[in-house]
Amino acid sequence: MKIEIQVTNENGTTTKLFATLAENSSAKSFAEKLKGGAIAITLNDYGNFEKVGDLPFSLPKNDTQISTDAGDLILYLGNKITIYYDKNSWNLTRLGKLDALENGTMSKADLKNVLGKGNVKAVFSLVKN
């Protein structure tokens, strides 16, 4: 399943990101929540490797020890969503992986530029087929 994430950074620039959800109960539950409409979340910078924000609901966890990289969508503690722009290793649940920016490409540097240095607003929605 594909999702779209509209990210508005601290400069007011809005960029569309696209992601493919993982095959687990956490991602399926997240997709079910998105069927009810888009979800807007403020993501805060944490540790210079991720943007994290509170979900308005909890999702089932499928935590395993994983290493993250730029573009990973991660569920943390069952009620926080994270977009990674660098590496980390922890006991986490993978929700999905970013595919590309709206122009069809995405490097780690591109993602860092989109997410900016401060907080961002992210609007998550299902891609309509």
Short mmCIF file of N, CA and C in Angstrom, two decimals:
data_model
loop_
_atom_site.label_atom_id
_atom_site.label_comp_id
_atom_site.label_asym_id
_atom_site.label_seq_id
_atom_site.Cartn_x
_atom_site.Cartn_y
_atom_site.Cartn_z
N MET A 1 0.83 -1.17 0.00
CA MET A 1 0.00 0.00 0.00
C MET A 1 0.88 1.23 0.00
N LYS A 2 0.48 2.24 -0.74
CA LYS A 2 1.25 3.48 -0.87
C LYS A 2 0.59 4.60 -0.08
N ILE A 3 1.43 5.45 0.51
CA ILE A 3 0.94 6.64 1.17
C ILE A 3 1.68 7.86 0.63
N GLU A 4 1.05 9.01 0.84
CA GLU A 4 1.66 10.30 0.50
C GLU A 4 1.87 11.05 1.80
N ILE A 5 2.98 11.75 1.89
CA ILE A 5 3.27 12.57 3.06
C ILE A 5 3.62 13.96 2.55
N GLN A 6 2.77 14.94 2.86
CA GLN A 6 3.07 16.33 2.51
C GLN A 6 3.80 16.94 3.69
N VAL A 7 5.04 17.34 3.46
CA VAL A 7 5.88 17.89 4.51
C VAL A 7 6.05 19.38 4.28
N THR A 8 5.73 20.18 5.30
CA THR A 8 5.97 21.62 5.26
C THR A 8 7.04 21.92 6.30
N ASN A 9 8.20 22.42 5.82
CA ASN A 9 9.32 22.65 6.74
C ASN A 9 9.24 24.05 7.36
N GLU A 10 10.25 24.39 8.16
CA GLU A 10 10.25 25.66 8.89
C GLU A 10 10.30 26.87 7.98
N ASN A 11 10.70 26.69 6.73
CA ASN A 11 10.73 27.79 5.76
C ASN A 11 9.41 27.96 5.03
N GLY A 12 8.43 27.08 5.33
CA GLY A 12 7.13 27.15 4.67
C GLY A 12 7.07 26.42 3.34
N THR A 13 8.13 25.71 3.00
CA THR A 13 8.16 24.95 1.75
C THR A 13 7.46 23.61 1.95
N THR A 14 6.51 23.29 1.07
CA THR A 14 5.79 22.02 1.13
C THR A 14 6.26 21.10 0.02
N THR A 15 6.59 19.87 0.39
CA THR A 15 7.06 18.86 -0.55
C THR A 15 6.28 17.58 -0.33
N LYS A 16 5.92 16.92 -1.43
CA LYS A 16 5.25 15.63 -1.33
C LYS A 16 6.28 14.51 -1.34
N LEU A 17 6.13 13.59 -0.39
CA LEU A 17 6.93 12.37 -0.34
C LEU A 17 5.98 11.20 -0.54
N PHE A 18 6.47 10.12 -1.10
CA PHE A 18 5.67 8.92 -1.29
C PHE A 18 6.38 7.75 -0.62
N ALA A 19 5.59 6.85 -0.03
CA ALA A 19 6.16 5.72 0.69
C ALA A 19 5.34 4.47 0.45
N THR A 20 6.01 3.33 0.58
CA THR A 20 5.35 2.03 0.54
C THR A 20 5.31 1.50 1.96
N LEU A 21 4.12 1.10 2.41
CA LEU A 21 3.98 0.57 3.76
C LEU A 21 4.52 -0.86 3.84
N ALA A 22 4.99 -1.22 5.03
CA ALA A 22 5.52 -2.56 5.29
C ALA A 22 4.37 -3.57 5.34
N GLU A 23 4.73 -4.83 5.33
CA GLU A 23 3.76 -5.93 5.45
C GLU A 23 3.75 -6.41 6.89
N ASN A 24 3.06 -5.66 7.76
CA ASN A 24 2.88 -6.10 9.14
C ASN A 24 1.59 -5.50 9.69
N SER A 25 1.17 -5.96 10.86
CA SER A 25 -0.10 -5.50 11.42
C SER A 25 -0.07 -4.02 11.80
N SER A 26 1.09 -3.49 12.11
CA SER A 26 1.21 -2.07 12.44
C SER A 26 0.90 -1.21 11.22
N ALA A 27 1.53 -1.53 10.10
CA ALA A 27 1.31 -0.77 8.87
C ALA A 27 -0.13 -0.93 8.36
N LYS A 28 -0.67 -2.13 8.48
CA LYS A 28 -2.06 -2.35 8.05
C LYS A 28 -3.03 -1.55 8.91
N SER A 29 -2.77 -1.48 10.19
CA SER A 29 -3.61 -0.70 11.09
C SER A 29 -3.49 0.79 10.78
N PHE A 30 -2.27 1.25 10.47
CA PHE A 30 -2.06 2.65 10.10
C PHE A 30 -2.84 2.97 8.82
N ALA A 31 -2.79 2.09 7.83
CA ALA A 31 -3.54 2.29 6.58
C ALA A 31 -5.04 2.36 6.86
N GLU A 32 -5.53 1.52 7.76
CA GLU A 32 -6.96 1.56 8.12
C GLU A 32 -7.33 2.91 8.72
N LYS A 33 -6.47 3.44 9.57
CA LYS A 33 -6.71 4.77 10.17
C LYS A 33 -6.74 5.84 9.08
N LEU A 34 -5.85 5.72 8.09
CA LEU A 34 -5.79 6.71 7.00
C LEU A 34 -7.01 6.64 6.08
N LYS A 35 -7.69 5.51 6.05
CA LYS A 35 -8.92 5.40 5.26
C LYS A 35 -9.98 6.38 5.76
N GLY A 36 -9.89 6.77 7.02
CA GLY A 36 -10.82 7.74 7.59
C GLY A 36 -10.48 9.18 7.24
N GLY A 37 -9.36 9.39 6.58
CA GLY A 37 -8.93 10.74 6.18
C GLY A 37 -7.49 11.00 6.55
N ALA A 38 -6.97 12.08 6.01
CA ALA A 38 -5.57 12.46 6.23
C ALA A 38 -5.34 12.78 7.71
N ILE A 39 -4.10 12.55 8.14
CA ILE A 39 -3.71 12.80 9.52
C ILE A 39 -2.53 13.77 9.52
N ALA A 40 -2.70 14.92 10.18
CA ALA A 40 -1.64 15.92 10.27
C ALA A 40 -0.93 15.80 11.61
N ILE A 41 0.40 15.78 11.55
CA ILE A 41 1.21 15.60 12.75
C ILE A 41 2.41 16.56 12.68
N THR A 42 2.71 17.20 13.81
CA THR A 42 3.94 17.99 13.91
C THR A 42 5.06 17.05 14.30
N LEU A 43 6.12 17.05 13.49
CA LEU A 43 7.28 16.20 13.75
C LEU A 43 8.41 17.08 14.27
N ASN A 44 8.99 16.67 15.39
CA ASN A 44 10.10 17.40 16.01
C ASN A 44 11.41 16.69 15.73
N ASP A 45 12.45 17.48 15.55
CA ASP A 45 13.76 16.90 15.32
C ASP A 45 14.27 16.25 16.60
N TYR A 46 14.87 15.08 16.46
CA TYR A 46 15.42 14.39 17.61
C TYR A 46 16.75 13.76 17.22
N GLY A 47 17.79 14.11 17.94
CA GLY A 47 19.08 13.46 17.82
C GLY A 47 19.81 13.66 16.50
N ASN A 48 19.37 14.60 15.70
CA ASN A 48 19.99 14.85 14.38
C ASN A 48 19.98 13.62 13.48
N PHE A 49 18.93 12.78 13.62
CA PHE A 49 18.80 11.64 12.71
C PHE A 49 17.35 11.29 12.40
N GLU A 50 16.39 11.97 13.07
CA GLU A 50 14.98 11.63 12.85
C GLU A 50 14.07 12.81 13.17
N LYS A 51 12.87 12.75 12.60
CA LYS A 51 11.77 13.64 12.95
C LYS A 51 10.70 12.74 13.55
N VAL A 52 10.21 13.08 14.75
CA VAL A 52 9.26 12.22 15.46
C VAL A 52 8.07 13.05 15.94
N GLY A 53 6.88 12.45 15.87
CA GLY A 53 5.68 13.12 16.33
C GLY A 53 4.68 12.14 16.90
N ASP A 54 3.76 12.67 17.70
CA ASP A 54 2.75 11.85 18.36
C ASP A 54 1.59 11.56 17.42
N LEU A 55 1.24 10.29 17.30
CA LEU A 55 0.04 9.88 16.58
C LEU A 55 -1.17 10.16 17.47
N PRO A 56 -2.34 10.43 16.89
CA PRO A 56 -3.53 10.65 17.70
C PRO A 56 -4.19 9.34 18.15
N PHE A 57 -3.47 8.23 18.00
CA PHE A 57 -3.96 6.90 18.35
C PHE A 57 -2.76 5.99 18.55
N SER A 58 -3.00 4.80 19.08
CA SER A 58 -1.95 3.80 19.21
C SER A 58 -2.13 2.74 18.14
N LEU A 59 -1.03 2.15 17.72
CA LEU A 59 -1.01 1.06 16.74
C LEU A 59 -0.36 -0.16 17.38
N PRO A 60 -0.69 -1.36 16.88
CA PRO A 60 0.00 -2.55 17.39
C PRO A 60 1.49 -2.48 17.07
N LYS A 61 2.31 -2.89 18.02
CA LYS A 61 3.77 -2.87 17.81
C LYS A 61 4.24 -4.22 17.29
N ASN A 62 5.24 -4.18 16.44
CA ASN A 62 5.95 -5.37 15.94
C ASN A 62 7.44 -5.12 16.10
N ASP A 63 7.85 -4.74 17.30
CA ASP A 63 9.23 -4.33 17.55
C ASP A 63 10.21 -5.48 17.33
N THR A 64 11.28 -5.15 16.63
CA THR A 64 12.44 -6.01 16.50
C THR A 64 13.67 -5.12 16.49
N GLN A 65 14.81 -5.69 16.78
CA GLN A 65 16.06 -4.92 16.71
C GLN A 65 16.37 -4.66 15.24
N ILE A 66 16.36 -3.40 14.84
CA ILE A 66 16.62 -3.05 13.44
C ILE A 66 17.60 -1.90 13.37
N SER A 67 18.22 -1.77 12.22
CA SER A 67 19.04 -0.60 11.91
C SER A 67 18.26 0.22 10.89
N THR A 68 18.09 1.50 11.19
CA THR A 68 17.35 2.38 10.30
C THR A 68 18.32 3.14 9.40
N ASP A 69 17.76 3.73 8.36
CA ASP A 69 18.51 4.59 7.46
C ASP A 69 17.57 5.65 6.92
N ALA A 70 18.11 6.58 6.19
CA ALA A 70 17.31 7.67 5.63
C ALA A 70 16.13 7.11 4.85
N GLY A 71 14.95 7.65 5.13
CA GLY A 71 13.75 7.26 4.41
C GLY A 71 12.90 6.22 5.12
N ASP A 72 13.36 5.68 6.24
CA ASP A 72 12.56 4.70 6.97
C ASP A 72 11.43 5.40 7.74
N LEU A 73 10.24 4.83 7.66
CA LEU A 73 9.10 5.25 8.48
C LEU A 73 8.99 4.24 9.62
N ILE A 74 9.03 4.73 10.84
CA ILE A 74 9.12 3.85 12.01
C ILE A 74 8.03 4.21 13.02
N LEU A 75 7.45 3.17 13.62
CA LEU A 75 6.55 3.33 14.76
C LEU A 75 7.38 3.15 16.02
N TYR A 76 7.24 4.09 16.94
CA TYR A 76 8.00 4.05 18.19
C TYR A 76 7.01 4.09 19.35
N LEU A 77 7.14 3.17 20.27
CA LEU A 77 6.30 3.06 21.47
C LEU A 77 4.82 2.85 21.15
N GLY A 78 4.50 2.53 19.92
CA GLY A 78 3.12 2.25 19.54
C GLY A 78 2.29 3.48 19.26
N ASN A 79 2.82 4.69 19.59
CA ASN A 79 2.01 5.90 19.38
C ASN A 79 2.79 7.09 18.83
N LYS A 80 3.98 6.83 18.30
CA LYS A 80 4.78 7.89 17.70
C LYS A 80 5.23 7.44 16.31
N ILE A 81 5.19 8.38 15.36
CA ILE A 81 5.66 8.07 14.01
C ILE A 81 6.94 8.86 13.76
N THR A 82 7.86 8.22 13.08
CA THR A 82 9.18 8.80 12.86
C THR A 82 9.58 8.68 11.40
N ILE A 83 10.15 9.75 10.87
CA ILE A 83 10.80 9.70 9.56
C ILE A 83 12.30 9.86 9.82
N TYR A 84 13.05 8.84 9.48
CA TYR A 84 14.50 8.88 9.67
C TYR A 84 15.17 9.55 8.48
N TYR A 85 16.17 10.39 8.77
CA TYR A 85 16.99 10.95 7.71
C TYR A 85 18.46 10.59 7.89
N ASP A 86 18.73 9.70 8.85
CA ASP A 86 20.08 9.18 9.05
C ASP A 86 19.96 7.83 9.75
N LYS A 87 21.07 7.28 10.18
CA LYS A 87 21.11 5.93 10.73
C LYS A 87 20.84 5.89 12.23
N ASN A 88 20.27 4.77 12.68
CA ASN A 88 20.08 4.49 14.09
C ASN A 88 19.85 2.98 14.22
N SER A 89 20.02 2.46 15.41
CA SER A 89 19.75 1.04 15.66
C SER A 89 19.02 0.96 16.99
N TRP A 90 17.86 0.28 16.99
CA TRP A 90 17.06 0.19 18.20
C TRP A 90 15.99 -0.87 18.01
N ASN A 91 15.22 -1.13 19.05
CA ASN A 91 14.11 -2.07 19.00
C ASN A 91 12.87 -1.29 18.56
N LEU A 92 12.51 -1.40 17.28
CA LEU A 92 11.49 -0.55 16.65
C LEU A 92 10.58 -1.37 15.74
N THR A 93 9.50 -0.73 15.29
CA THR A 93 8.58 -1.33 14.32
C THR A 93 8.67 -0.55 13.01
N ARG A 94 8.97 -1.26 11.94
CA ARG A 94 9.04 -0.62 10.63
C ARG A 94 7.62 -0.47 10.07
N LEU A 95 7.25 0.78 9.74
CA LEU A 95 5.96 1.05 9.10
C LEU A 95 6.07 1.09 7.58
N GLY A 96 7.23 1.49 7.08
CA GLY A 96 7.39 1.58 5.63
C GLY A 96 8.69 2.24 5.26
N LYS A 97 8.79 2.58 3.98
CA LYS A 97 10.01 3.18 3.44
C LYS A 97 9.62 4.21 2.40
N LEU A 98 10.24 5.39 2.48
CA LEU A 98 10.00 6.41 1.47
C LEU A 98 10.49 5.93 0.11
N ASP A 99 9.68 6.18 -0.92
CA ASP A 99 10.04 5.80 -2.29
C ASP A 99 10.80 6.92 -2.99
N ALA A 100 10.22 8.12 -2.94
CA ALA A 100 10.80 9.22 -3.71
C ALA A 100 10.13 10.53 -3.34
N LEU A 101 10.79 11.60 -3.74
CA LEU A 101 10.17 12.91 -3.70
C LEU A 101 9.19 12.99 -4.86
N GLU A 102 8.42 14.07 -4.92
CA GLU A 102 7.44 14.19 -5.99
C GLU A 102 8.09 14.21 -7.38
N ASN A 103 9.38 14.55 -7.48
CA ASN A 103 10.04 14.56 -8.79
C ASN A 103 10.57 13.19 -9.19
N GLY A 104 10.34 12.18 -8.32
CA GLY A 104 10.71 10.81 -8.68
C GLY A 104 12.07 10.36 -8.19
N THR A 105 12.85 11.22 -7.56
CA THR A 105 14.16 10.83 -7.04
C THR A 105 14.27 11.26 -5.58
N MET A 106 15.20 10.69 -4.88
CA MET A 106 15.46 11.14 -3.52
C MET A 106 16.79 10.59 -3.02
N SER A 107 17.66 11.49 -2.65
CA SER A 107 18.90 11.11 -2.00
C SER A 107 18.78 11.46 -0.52
N LYS A 108 19.73 11.01 0.26
CA LYS A 108 19.76 11.35 1.68
C LYS A 108 19.83 12.87 1.86
N ALA A 109 20.64 13.52 1.04
CA ALA A 109 20.77 14.98 1.10
C ALA A 109 19.45 15.66 0.74
N ASP A 110 18.74 15.12 -0.28
CA ASP A 110 17.43 15.66 -0.65
C ASP A 110 16.48 15.59 0.54
N LEU A 111 16.44 14.44 1.21
CA LEU A 111 15.53 14.25 2.33
C LEU A 111 15.86 15.20 3.47
N LYS A 112 17.14 15.36 3.78
CA LYS A 112 17.54 16.30 4.83
C LYS A 112 17.10 17.72 4.48
N ASN A 113 17.21 18.08 3.21
CA ASN A 113 16.80 19.40 2.76
C ASN A 113 15.29 19.59 2.90
N VAL A 114 14.52 18.58 2.54
CA VAL A 114 13.06 18.64 2.65
C VAL A 114 12.64 18.79 4.11
N LEU A 115 13.24 18.01 4.99
CA LEU A 115 12.85 18.01 6.40
C LEU A 115 13.36 19.23 7.15
N GLY A 116 14.40 19.88 6.64
CA GLY A 116 14.92 21.08 7.27
C GLY A 116 15.54 20.81 8.64
N LYS A 117 15.80 21.91 9.37
CA LYS A 117 16.49 21.79 10.64
C LYS A 117 15.57 21.85 11.84
N GLY A 118 14.38 22.38 11.68
CA GLY A 118 13.45 22.52 12.81
C GLY A 118 12.30 21.54 12.72
N ASN A 119 11.20 21.92 13.36
CA ASN A 119 10.00 21.11 13.32
C ASN A 119 9.35 21.19 11.95
N VAL A 120 8.62 20.15 11.57
CA VAL A 120 7.90 20.14 10.31
C VAL A 120 6.47 19.68 10.56
N LYS A 121 5.58 20.08 9.66
CA LYS A 121 4.21 19.57 9.68
C LYS A 121 4.14 18.51 8.59
N ALA A 122 3.65 17.33 8.95
CA ALA A 122 3.52 16.24 7.99
C ALA A 122 2.06 15.81 7.93
N VAL A 123 1.52 15.73 6.72
CA VAL A 123 0.15 15.27 6.51
C VAL A 123 0.22 13.93 5.78
N PHE A 124 -0.21 12.87 6.47
CA PHE A 124 -0.17 11.51 5.95
C PHE A 124 -1.52 11.17 5.33
N SER A 125 -1.52 10.59 4.12
CA SER A 125 -2.76 10.17 3.49
C SER A 125 -2.49 8.98 2.58
N LEU A 126 -3.54 8.23 2.29
CA LEU A 126 -3.43 7.11 1.35
C LEU A 126 -3.35 7.65 -0.06
N VAL A 127 -2.57 6.99 -0.91
CA VAL A 127 -2.53 7.34 -2.32
C VAL A 127 -3.73 6.71 -2.98
N LYS A 128 -4.51 7.52 -3.65
CA LYS A 128 -5.72 7.02 -4.32
C LYS A 128 -5.32 6.38 -5.65
N ASN A 129 -5.78 5.16 -5.88
CA ASN A 129 -5.48 4.47 -7.14
C ASN A 129 -6.58 4.69 -8.14
#
